[in-house]
Amino acid sequence: MKLVVVGGVAGGATAAARLRRLSEEAVIILLERGPEVSYANCGLPYYIGGIILDREELILQTPESLAKRYRLDVRVKSTVLAVDAAAKTVRIRDAAGNREYDETYDKLLLSPGAFPVRPPFPGSDHPLVRTLRDVADTEALAGLAGKGGNAVIVGGGFIGVEMAENLRLRGMSVDLIEARDQILWNLDPEMAFPVQEIMEGKGVRIVLGDAVTAITPQNDGLLVSTRGGLSLPASFVLLAAGVRPDTLLARNAGLKTGLAGGILVDRSMRTSDPDIYAVGDAVEAPHLVLGKTVLPLLAGPANRQARIAADSMMGRTAEYSGTLTTAICGVFGLQAASSGAPEKQLKSAGIPFQKAYIHPLNHAGYYPGASRLHMKILFSPGDGRILGIQAVGAEGADKRVDVIAIAMQAGLSVGDLAGAELAYAPQFGSARDPVNQAGQVAGNILSGEMVPAYPDEIAGLIANGAVILDVRTTGEFTAGRIPGSLNIPIDELRNRLGEVPKSGPVIVCCQVGLRGYVAARILAGAGHDARNLVGGFLTYQAFQLKTEK
Ligand code: FAD
């Protein structure tokens, strides 16, 4: 069996190693356009920021180490120019040998990845306008960062946000321009704005809803002009405006591609040609919540798909069930993680949902060092199936999102989260873990035991005669409140029920939603139409940030 793999990094190198573990006899050829294989794409920003100091740490395997351990025929600087699916050959350009030749295959795996988008505005091809994909890009950017000055980053996705932090760490001033109305599109706006606030607090200037229209040379650097009329001087510009699946080879070979722009594969990672498989950023994957195929563009799916493709190529039964686009981004000590679908995607897909916000501590409050998590959970109104989770905080967002991602993959409901048994000691969590709390609050909403109100509904509710009752202490109330609210601390409520108007609904507000829930139950018992502001004043504040930005 002769197996040819195109692309020698995340998906390609993983698949090639797995193929060897499955067969000692197969001839396995790994073709990579660049000079390196198996480098740590996800670590590249941290080399530029000076956190990873040794360039060699980024190189996970060399052609020699792969050849030695796995007996792979690794050919770097070898670009596959074309696939002839009928003849089962690939055309290769060998840059080192300055020649072109054909190689036959029995089975072919494509893992060519995705390339950074270079928007077509004037000046986008200037040598100081860079993208970040590979080790060469990284070295160039590290060199530019070392000269200091101002960097302009175009795009507020994971790479733009990570690079903003790393360039600040190198002492640069940083402007980040994002065409959408929020950074980190995997989060809903009210979850992303607190992240933006932290970044701004660390000196990153963020401009939303604006786009670069031209870049012109100026002195030794550049001048960046935007649609909104900004003129920003820049030592260099980093384009982090998204990536596109590299499907040229596949399309020219007649392979089917999908609506999201990636190569279409079945569950065994086989393309529309029975002898060609494809994995990673170049392929579309079924989204387990949205019910359509998407581009995950993440290392985890690429890795797992590679293993499945290798198994399938060797005749084993292996299936990739789909993606939840589970992801995490770290910035200035904050974790921002998500899995499943955010509210905006559920809305545009027409999928019915309910939602809850909680703001628990990451571990027991009495144990030193606890920090606050901000979590949003989305679930089906009928059966409580979990549809999405987002968590932001200094610590512990990662594990809560990971736990809930697994629950989603298993098709579990919020009731299952309420009952989840998780590892606990005070320095790691709480006996009622944030995962349990998310399930319990969602369960209360689902059962109708808690009638929720959300910050974006408040104006409409007030217009319809609702009263906002703040049940926090007078000190908390004085420090910040929803305009026009009435303050009766929770512990005085039973004795002061006569002060609460019965003319309309009562929206109860506390700091995070817990005291509000108790108060809403007291009021409901007294015959009020009581609703709890889910997530309390903290969620309200996040929505206010949304209005301010
Ligand atoms: P790649 O790993 O990009 O490999 C594709 C390879 O194919 C490339 O080396 C390319 O040169 C080669 N190739 C393409 N065409 C040809 C051809 N015709 N002939 C020969 N070779 C070819 N994901 C996360 O989940 N978490 C992160 O923290 C994270 N951070 C990232 C940070 C950065 C800066 C970048 C760029 C990406 C990051 N990603 C992250 C995304 C992750 O790296 C990708 O999802 C993953 O690498 C995809 O694997 P792949 O095999 O599809 O593509």
XYZ file of C-alpha atoms and ligand atoms in Angstrom:
602
model
C 0.000 0.000 0.000
C 1.369 3.399 -0.953
C -0.042 6.262 1.074
C 0.618 9.904 0.246
C -0.121 12.714 2.713
C -0.234 16.363 1.612
C 0.559 18.843 4.404
C 2.997 18.017 7.183
C 1.707 19.906 10.207
C -1.286 19.339 12.516
C -3.472 16.971 10.489
C -0.900 15.595 8.048
C 1.866 14.681 10.504
C -0.654 13.163 12.950
C -2.214 11.030 10.230
C 1.156 9.884 8.865
C 2.343 8.752 12.313
C -0.946 6.935 12.932
C -0.722 5.247 9.522
C 2.696 3.886 10.446
C 1.418 2.617 13.801
C -1.268 0.737 11.902
C 1.033 -0.718 9.268
C 4.735 -1.509 9.285
C 4.609 -2.414 5.594
C 2.951 0.619 4.010
C 5.016 3.134 2.049
C 4.121 6.515 3.572
C 5.165 9.745 1.868
C 4.610 13.070 3.651
C 4.746 16.111 1.367
C 5.122 19.583 2.859
C 5.448 22.844 0.972
C 7.357 24.642 3.736
C 10.777 23.922 5.215
C 9.360 22.540 8.498
C 6.940 19.804 9.446
C 5.002 19.366 12.660
C 5.497 22.782 14.234
C 3.345 24.238 16.990
C 1.063 26.682 15.116
C -0.772 27.479 18.339
C 2.475 28.445 20.076
C 3.625 30.929 17.421
C 2.168 34.092 19.064
C 3.957 33.229 22.314
C 7.344 33.109 20.612
C 6.692 36.583 19.225
C 5.713 37.735 22.726
C 8.901 36.332 24.247
C 7.121 33.747 26.416
C 8.535 30.845 24.413
C 12.188 31.808 24.173
C 13.725 29.038 22.111
C 12.628 28.760 18.471
C 13.392 25.038 18.583
C 10.579 24.576 21.141
C 8.143 25.367 18.325
C 9.413 22.498 16.201
C 7.758 19.352 17.517
C 9.274 16.948 14.983
C 11.816 17.281 12.187
C 11.823 15.331 8.899
C 14.715 13.333 10.385
C 12.948 12.517 13.667
C 9.792 11.489 11.806
C 11.842 9.306 9.464
C 13.658 7.677 12.374
C 10.667 7.037 14.644
C 8.016 6.306 12.013
C 9.997 5.400 8.898
C 8.201 8.107 6.938
C 9.463 9.431 3.621
C 9.249 13.121 4.525
C 9.790 15.597 1.709
C 9.862 19.258 2.698
C 9.896 22.172 0.267
C 7.712 19.904 -1.844
C 4.503 21.493 -3.113
C 1.780 19.314 -4.532
C 0.685 21.201 -7.640
C -2.108 18.911 -8.787
C -3.925 15.686 -8.059
C -4.944 13.427 -10.931
C -7.684 11.404 -9.277
C -8.256 9.190 -12.310
C -4.580 8.246 -12.693
C -4.066 8.304 -8.887
C -0.979 10.491 -9.090
C 0.140 13.782 -7.577
C 2.318 16.325 -9.355
C 5.048 17.641 -7.049
C 7.278 20.692 -7.309
C 10.518 20.039 -5.452
C 11.888 23.511 -4.646
C 15.191 22.184 -3.274
C 15.899 20.031 -6.338
C 14.295 22.580 -8.685
C 12.302 19.900 -10.504
C 8.756 18.598 -10.973
C 7.747 14.944 -10.860
C 4.760 12.648 -10.401
C 4.160 10.271 -7.518
C 1.536 7.530 -7.548
C -0.693 6.679 -4.596
C -3.113 4.002 -3.523
C -4.718 6.313 -0.998
C -4.204 10.064 -0.640
C -4.805 12.285 2.389
C -5.142 16.047 2.038
C -4.396 18.228 5.051
C -3.409 21.526 3.396
C -4.899 23.747 6.110
C -6.204 27.270 5.637
C -4.507 30.452 4.473
C -4.870 33.903 6.036
C -7.224 36.244 4.226
C -5.513 39.287 2.714
C -8.286 41.841 2.083
C -7.848 43.552 -1.294
C -7.424 47.158 -0.090
C -4.563 49.231 -1.545
C -1.292 48.531 0.244
C -2.298 45.141 1.682
C 0.636 43.589 -0.188
C 3.245 45.942 1.334
C 6.151 44.000 2.922
C 5.343 45.505 6.337
C 1.792 44.132 6.136
C 2.168 40.639 7.571
C 0.101 37.547 8.291
C 0.835 34.787 10.799
C 0.658 31.189 9.709
C 4.036 29.489 9.922
C 7.483 29.662 11.496
C 8.852 32.022 8.831
C 5.997 34.482 9.489
C 6.725 34.160 13.192
C 10.400 34.981 12.843
C 9.579 37.983 10.657
C 7.013 39.286 13.154
C 9.318 38.669 16.118
C 11.980 40.737 14.328
C 9.517 43.575 13.638
C 8.198 43.506 17.214
C 11.777 43.847 18.467
C 12.029 47.267 16.792
C 9.144 48.642 18.904
C 6.705 51.348 17.839
C 3.046 50.867 17.040
C 1.442 47.740 15.601
C -1.959 47.798 13.950
C -3.802 44.484 14.080
C -6.656 43.950 11.657
C -9.149 41.467 13.138
C -10.292 40.647 16.658
C -10.520 36.859 16.452
C -8.306 34.465 18.402
C -5.091 35.295 16.547
C -5.668 39.065 16.638
C -6.452 38.996 20.362
C -3.531 36.716 21.251
C -1.164 38.820 19.184
C -2.395 42.042 20.807
C -1.321 40.647 24.163
C 2.004 39.362 22.886
C 2.916 42.593 21.127
C 2.072 44.536 24.299
C 4.381 42.148 26.155
C 7.113 43.169 23.723
C 6.485 46.795 24.675
C 4.709 47.842 21.496
C 1.660 50.050 21.447
C -1.197 48.250 19.731
C -4.318 49.293 17.811
C -6.776 46.543 16.978
C -9.406 47.204 14.319
C -12.395 44.865 14.076
C -15.055 45.272 11.391
C -17.754 43.555 13.449
C -19.366 45.071 16.531
C -17.446 42.815 18.946
C -14.196 40.896 19.292
C -14.095 37.082 19.759
C -17.003 36.083 17.540
C -17.358 32.710 19.310
C -18.792 34.619 22.279
C -21.986 36.632 22.493
C -21.336 40.383 22.765
C -22.115 40.697 26.481
C -19.535 37.954 27.168
C -16.921 39.490 24.840
C -17.132 43.091 26.063
C -15.641 42.352 29.495
C -12.678 40.729 27.683
C -12.352 43.834 25.550
C -12.418 45.978 28.690
C -9.513 44.025 30.193
C -7.544 44.409 26.964
C -8.204 48.128 26.884
C -7.133 48.324 30.519
C -3.805 46.820 29.414
C -3.335 49.501 26.790
C -4.701 47.873 23.616
C -6.745 50.417 21.682
C -9.714 48.598 20.145
C -11.854 50.045 17.377
C -15.072 48.162 16.554
C -17.261 48.451 13.486
C -14.542 49.978 11.337
C -12.481 48.577 8.490
C -9.148 49.351 6.906
C -9.530 50.946 3.476
C -5.892 51.609 2.564
C -2.333 51.285 3.827
C 0.272 53.723 2.541
C 4.009 53.911 3.211
C 4.992 56.742 5.548
C 8.565 57.500 6.675
C 9.967 54.110 7.744
C 6.544 52.637 8.438
C 2.941 52.759 7.302
C -0.183 54.854 7.609
C -3.402 52.876 8.046
C -6.608 54.574 6.889
C -10.040 53.323 7.891
C -13.568 53.734 6.558
C -14.425 55.562 9.767
C -11.805 58.243 9.010
C -8.959 57.063 11.263
C -5.321 57.517 10.203
C -3.088 55.303 12.325
C 0.699 55.283 12.036
C 2.113 51.763 12.178
C 5.569 50.217 12.331
C 3.864 47.200 10.788
C 0.373 45.782 10.271
C -0.735 42.278 11.178
C -3.642 40.986 9.119
C -5.605 38.600 11.316
C -8.827 39.000 9.379
C -9.679 35.309 9.219
C -8.554 32.305 7.220
C -9.946 30.409 4.221
C -9.726 26.668 3.681
C -7.061 25.822 1.123
C -9.205 23.892 -1.351
C -7.502 24.699 -4.641
C -5.953 21.235 -5.065
C -9.206 19.532 -4.092
C -11.383 21.618 -6.409
C -9.001 21.169 -9.326
C -9.108 17.430 -8.697
C -12.916 17.532 -8.962
C -13.590 16.905 -5.271
C -16.842 18.261 -3.887
C -16.785 21.327 -1.648
C -19.585 22.643 0.556
C -21.436 25.861 1.308
C -18.969 26.869 4.029
C -16.152 26.691 1.462
C -14.419 23.538 2.692
C -13.876 20.080 1.219
C -16.872 17.798 1.817
C -16.089 14.524 3.591
C -18.154 11.710 5.045
C -17.875 10.501 8.631
C -14.808 8.410 7.766
C -13.153 11.607 6.406
C -13.409 10.318 2.837
C -13.975 12.942 0.108
C -16.196 12.498 -2.927
C -13.344 10.381 -4.383
C -13.182 6.968 -2.674
C -9.366 6.963 -2.512
C -8.884 10.532 -1.299
C -9.369 11.575 2.314
C -9.153 15.061 3.787
C -8.886 16.515 7.298
C -8.261 19.707 9.238
C -8.877 23.333 8.363
C -9.619 22.503 4.735
C -12.692 20.383 5.494
C -16.228 21.075 6.618
C -17.565 19.242 9.657
C -21.129 18.720 10.880
C -21.959 21.090 13.753
C -23.605 19.051 16.492
C -25.990 21.860 17.491
C -26.556 23.918 14.355
C -27.287 20.907 12.150
C -25.211 22.165 9.219
C -21.588 21.805 8.233
C -19.110 24.446 9.404
C -15.375 25.096 9.339
C -14.035 24.380 12.850
C -10.543 25.806 12.025
C -9.143 24.356 15.261
C -6.241 22.084 16.089
C -8.297 19.601 18.134
C -10.685 18.610 15.343
C -7.736 18.418 12.870
C -5.936 16.046 15.203
C -8.868 13.740 15.845
C -9.959 13.748 12.221
C -6.409 12.752 11.233
C -6.554 9.671 13.443
C -9.969 8.735 12.048
C -8.829 9.263 8.454
C -5.744 7.086 9.019
C -7.895 4.334 10.514
C -10.334 4.550 7.601
C -7.510 4.493 5.037
C -6.277 1.275 6.625
C -9.727 -0.301 6.390
C -10.761 0.193 10.000
C -14.177 1.504 10.976
C -13.800 4.943 12.487
C -16.203 7.860 12.452
C -15.983 11.569 13.162
C -19.315 12.574 14.642
C -18.934 16.333 14.342
C -17.801 19.491 16.061
C -18.968 21.832 18.776
C -16.154 24.282 17.850
C -14.994 24.069 21.452
C -12.353 26.751 21.854
C -10.437 28.826 24.361
C -8.381 31.975 24.177
C -6.123 33.408 26.858
C -5.507 37.129 27.091
C -3.889 39.142 29.893
C -4.577 36.455 32.476
C -8.159 35.915 31.381
C -9.613 32.761 29.863
C -12.450 33.072 27.334
C -13.860 29.668 26.400
C -16.889 28.413 24.530
C -18.511 25.323 23.105
C -21.628 24.721 21.017
C -23.567 27.627 19.588
C -23.719 31.203 20.895
C -27.107 32.921 21.112
C -26.582 34.897 17.892
C -26.033 31.684 15.896
C -29.035 29.951 17.472
C -31.163 32.958 16.537
C -29.986 33.035 12.942
C -30.467 29.263 12.657
C -34.011 29.608 14.051
C -33.274 27.155 16.880
C -35.460 27.794 19.952
C -33.470 28.310 23.155
C -33.521 29.575 26.711
C -30.532 30.978 28.551
C -29.071 31.535 31.988
C -26.161 33.572 33.316
C -24.237 32.761 36.466
C -21.240 34.448 38.080
C -19.832 31.917 40.551
C -16.387 31.855 42.139
C -13.998 29.411 40.487
C -13.434 27.690 43.832
C -14.674 27.910 47.426
C -14.707 31.564 48.473
C -13.163 30.871 51.867
C -10.046 29.405 50.275
C -7.604 32.213 49.321
C -7.342 33.285 45.707
C -10.858 32.653 44.419
C -11.797 34.603 41.307
C -15.122 35.176 39.600
C -16.299 33.283 36.545
C -18.885 34.646 34.134
C -20.875 31.867 32.479
C -23.702 31.784 29.979
C -25.542 28.566 29.181
C -28.023 28.042 26.363
C -30.465 25.149 26.316
C -33.561 23.765 24.591
C -36.868 24.967 26.048
C -38.438 21.516 25.796
C -36.016 18.900 27.026
C -33.245 21.089 28.429
C -30.643 19.741 25.997
C -27.524 21.885 26.251
C -26.934 23.998 23.148
C -24.043 26.230 24.132
C -21.746 27.316 26.932
C -19.499 30.362 27.283
C -17.241 31.110 30.243
C -14.876 33.980 30.981
C -12.675 34.324 34.034
C -9.162 34.304 35.409
C -9.238 30.614 36.297
C -11.471 27.603 35.795
C -13.327 28.686 32.643
C -11.437 25.990 30.752
C -12.522 23.069 32.874
C -16.176 24.147 33.112
C -16.429 24.527 29.349
C -14.640 21.210 28.814
C -16.991 19.376 31.184
C -20.067 20.905 29.582
C -18.682 20.253 26.075
C -18.491 16.554 26.901
C -22.034 16.683 28.282
C -23.158 18.259 25.018
C -21.397 15.597 22.971
C -23.246 12.996 25.005
C -26.550 14.782 24.321
C -27.103 15.518 28.025
C -29.482 18.102 29.453
C -29.129 20.874 32.024
C -30.682 18.480 34.541
C -27.696 16.191 34.072
C -25.357 19.117 34.815
C -27.244 19.845 38.030
C -26.609 16.246 39.051
C -23.023 15.930 37.783
C -20.560 14.503 40.291
C -17.270 16.372 39.952
C -13.942 16.381 41.764
C -13.957 18.835 44.665
C -11.627 20.255 47.283
C -11.788 23.957 48.255
C -8.798 25.051 46.183
C -10.265 23.511 42.988
C -14.006 24.051 43.022
C -17.089 24.077 45.179
C -19.249 21.288 46.525
C -21.853 22.913 44.316
C -19.576 23.416 41.344
C -20.255 26.156 38.751
C -21.204 23.296 36.408
C -23.887 22.170 38.902
C -24.990 25.767 39.415
C -25.388 26.356 35.689
C -27.543 23.221 35.491
C -29.604 24.199 38.531
C -30.342 27.769 37.402
C -31.175 26.542 33.892
C -33.355 23.814 35.419
C -35.245 26.397 37.512
C -35.958 28.415 34.367
C -36.945 25.300 32.437
C -39.393 24.143 35.096
C -40.947 27.598 35.440
C -39.860 27.782 39.090
C -37.868 30.893 38.189
C -39.430 33.353 35.777
C -36.411 35.010 34.139
C -35.899 38.578 33.061
C -32.895 39.662 30.987
C -31.128 43.029 30.884
C -32.069 43.685 27.268
C -35.773 43.275 28.165
C -35.776 45.695 31.088
C -36.589 48.881 29.181
C -39.613 47.218 27.565
C -40.804 45.752 30.868
C -40.546 49.124 32.625
C -42.503 50.719 29.783
C -45.211 48.137 30.522
C -45.402 49.062 34.201
C -42.738 46.787 35.736
C -40.922 47.797 38.916
C -37.271 46.970 39.532
C -36.641 45.817 43.074
C -32.984 45.671 44.101
C -32.582 43.276 47.051
C -28.862 43.861 47.675
C -27.522 45.678 50.734
C -27.778 49.448 50.841
C -23.990 49.640 50.357
C -24.089 47.561 47.181
C -27.082 49.509 45.922
C -25.350 52.850 46.492
C -22.234 51.677 44.642
C -24.190 51.019 41.430
C -27.734 50.194 40.410
C -30.216 50.035 37.569
C -31.675 53.560 37.251
C -35.098 53.923 38.848
C -34.881 50.805 41.014
C -36.286 50.457 44.517
C -33.998 49.029 47.245
C -35.245 46.596 49.888
C -32.433 44.311 51.134
C -33.426 40.646 50.949
C -33.345 40.091 54.703
C -35.883 42.913 55.237
C -38.173 41.902 52.395
C -40.673 39.743 54.282
C -41.315 42.631 56.706
C -41.539 45.291 54.000
C -43.682 43.485 51.433
C -46.277 46.269 51.647
C -43.782 48.669 50.005
C -43.626 46.594 46.796
C -46.183 47.843 44.263
C -48.598 45.232 42.945
C -49.527 47.246 39.867
C -47.249 45.301 37.510
C -44.462 42.740 37.302
C -41.581 43.036 39.771
C -38.094 42.479 38.334
C -35.846 41.450 41.204
C -32.174 42.389 40.947
C -29.281 41.252 43.130
C -25.555 40.964 42.396
C -25.430 37.579 40.584
C -29.003 36.286 40.568
C -29.046 34.106 43.699
C -30.580 36.468 46.258
C -32.869 37.646 43.483
C -34.145 34.101 43.040
C -34.897 33.774 46.757
C -36.620 37.179 46.767
C -38.635 36.303 43.666
C -39.888 33.172 45.442
C -40.911 35.271 48.490
C -42.720 37.738 46.262
C -44.415 35.002 44.226
C -45.623 33.508 47.512
C -47.136 36.906 48.336
C -49.012 36.984 45.034
C -46.645 39.141 42.965
C -45.772 38.586 39.310
C -42.064 38.322 40.233
C -39.210 37.763 37.781
C -35.560 37.306 38.562
C -32.940 39.279 36.642
C -30.863 36.276 35.567
C -27.202 36.818 36.380
C -28.129 39.916 38.392
C -26.400 43.276 38.310
C -23.181 41.773 36.913
C -24.968 40.601 33.761
C -26.751 43.968 33.569
C -23.354 45.703 33.674
C -22.015 43.491 30.864
C -24.985 44.528 28.720
C -24.289 48.172 29.597
C -20.731 47.719 28.298
C -22.327 46.434 25.106
C -24.267 49.683 24.746
C -21.218 51.825 25.517
C -18.841 50.167 23.027
P -1.897 23.115 9.064
O -1.482 22.703 10.420
O -1.880 24.583 8.744
O -0.977 22.333 8.022
C -1.184 22.481 6.655
C 0.160 22.316 5.959
O -0.085 21.944 4.634
C 0.949 23.612 5.907
O 2.210 23.461 6.527
C 1.104 23.904 4.413
O 2.367 24.429 4.083
C 0.914 22.524 3.823
N 0.413 22.564 2.441
C -0.668 23.219 1.977
N -0.825 23.007 0.667
C 0.170 22.201 0.284
C 0.544 21.622 -0.962
N -0.166 21.856 -2.061
N 1.630 20.847 -1.000
C 2.357 20.597 0.128
N 2.052 21.102 1.314
C 0.967 21.898 1.411
N -6.126 26.062 16.994
C -6.530 25.734 18.241
O -7.352 24.825 18.387
N -6.025 26.361 19.344
C -5.106 27.361 19.242
O -4.649 27.901 20.260
C -4.690 27.756 17.950
N -3.803 28.748 17.795
C -3.370 29.070 16.540
C -2.449 30.090 16.387
C -1.987 30.433 15.126
C -0.997 31.551 14.985
C -2.445 29.726 13.983
C -1.943 30.081 12.616
C -3.380 28.725 14.122
C -3.849 28.384 15.395
N -4.807 27.372 15.572
C -5.229 27.051 16.828
C -5.386 26.666 14.419
C -4.674 25.346 14.175
O -3.298 25.583 14.075
C -5.207 24.712 12.911
O -6.582 24.455 13.102
C -4.506 23.414 12.559
O -3.132 23.621 12.391
C -5.083 22.827 11.265
O -4.340 21.713 10.859
P -4.174 21.380 9.307
O -3.362 20.156 9.222
O -5.492 21.424 8.661
O -3.371 22.622 8.721
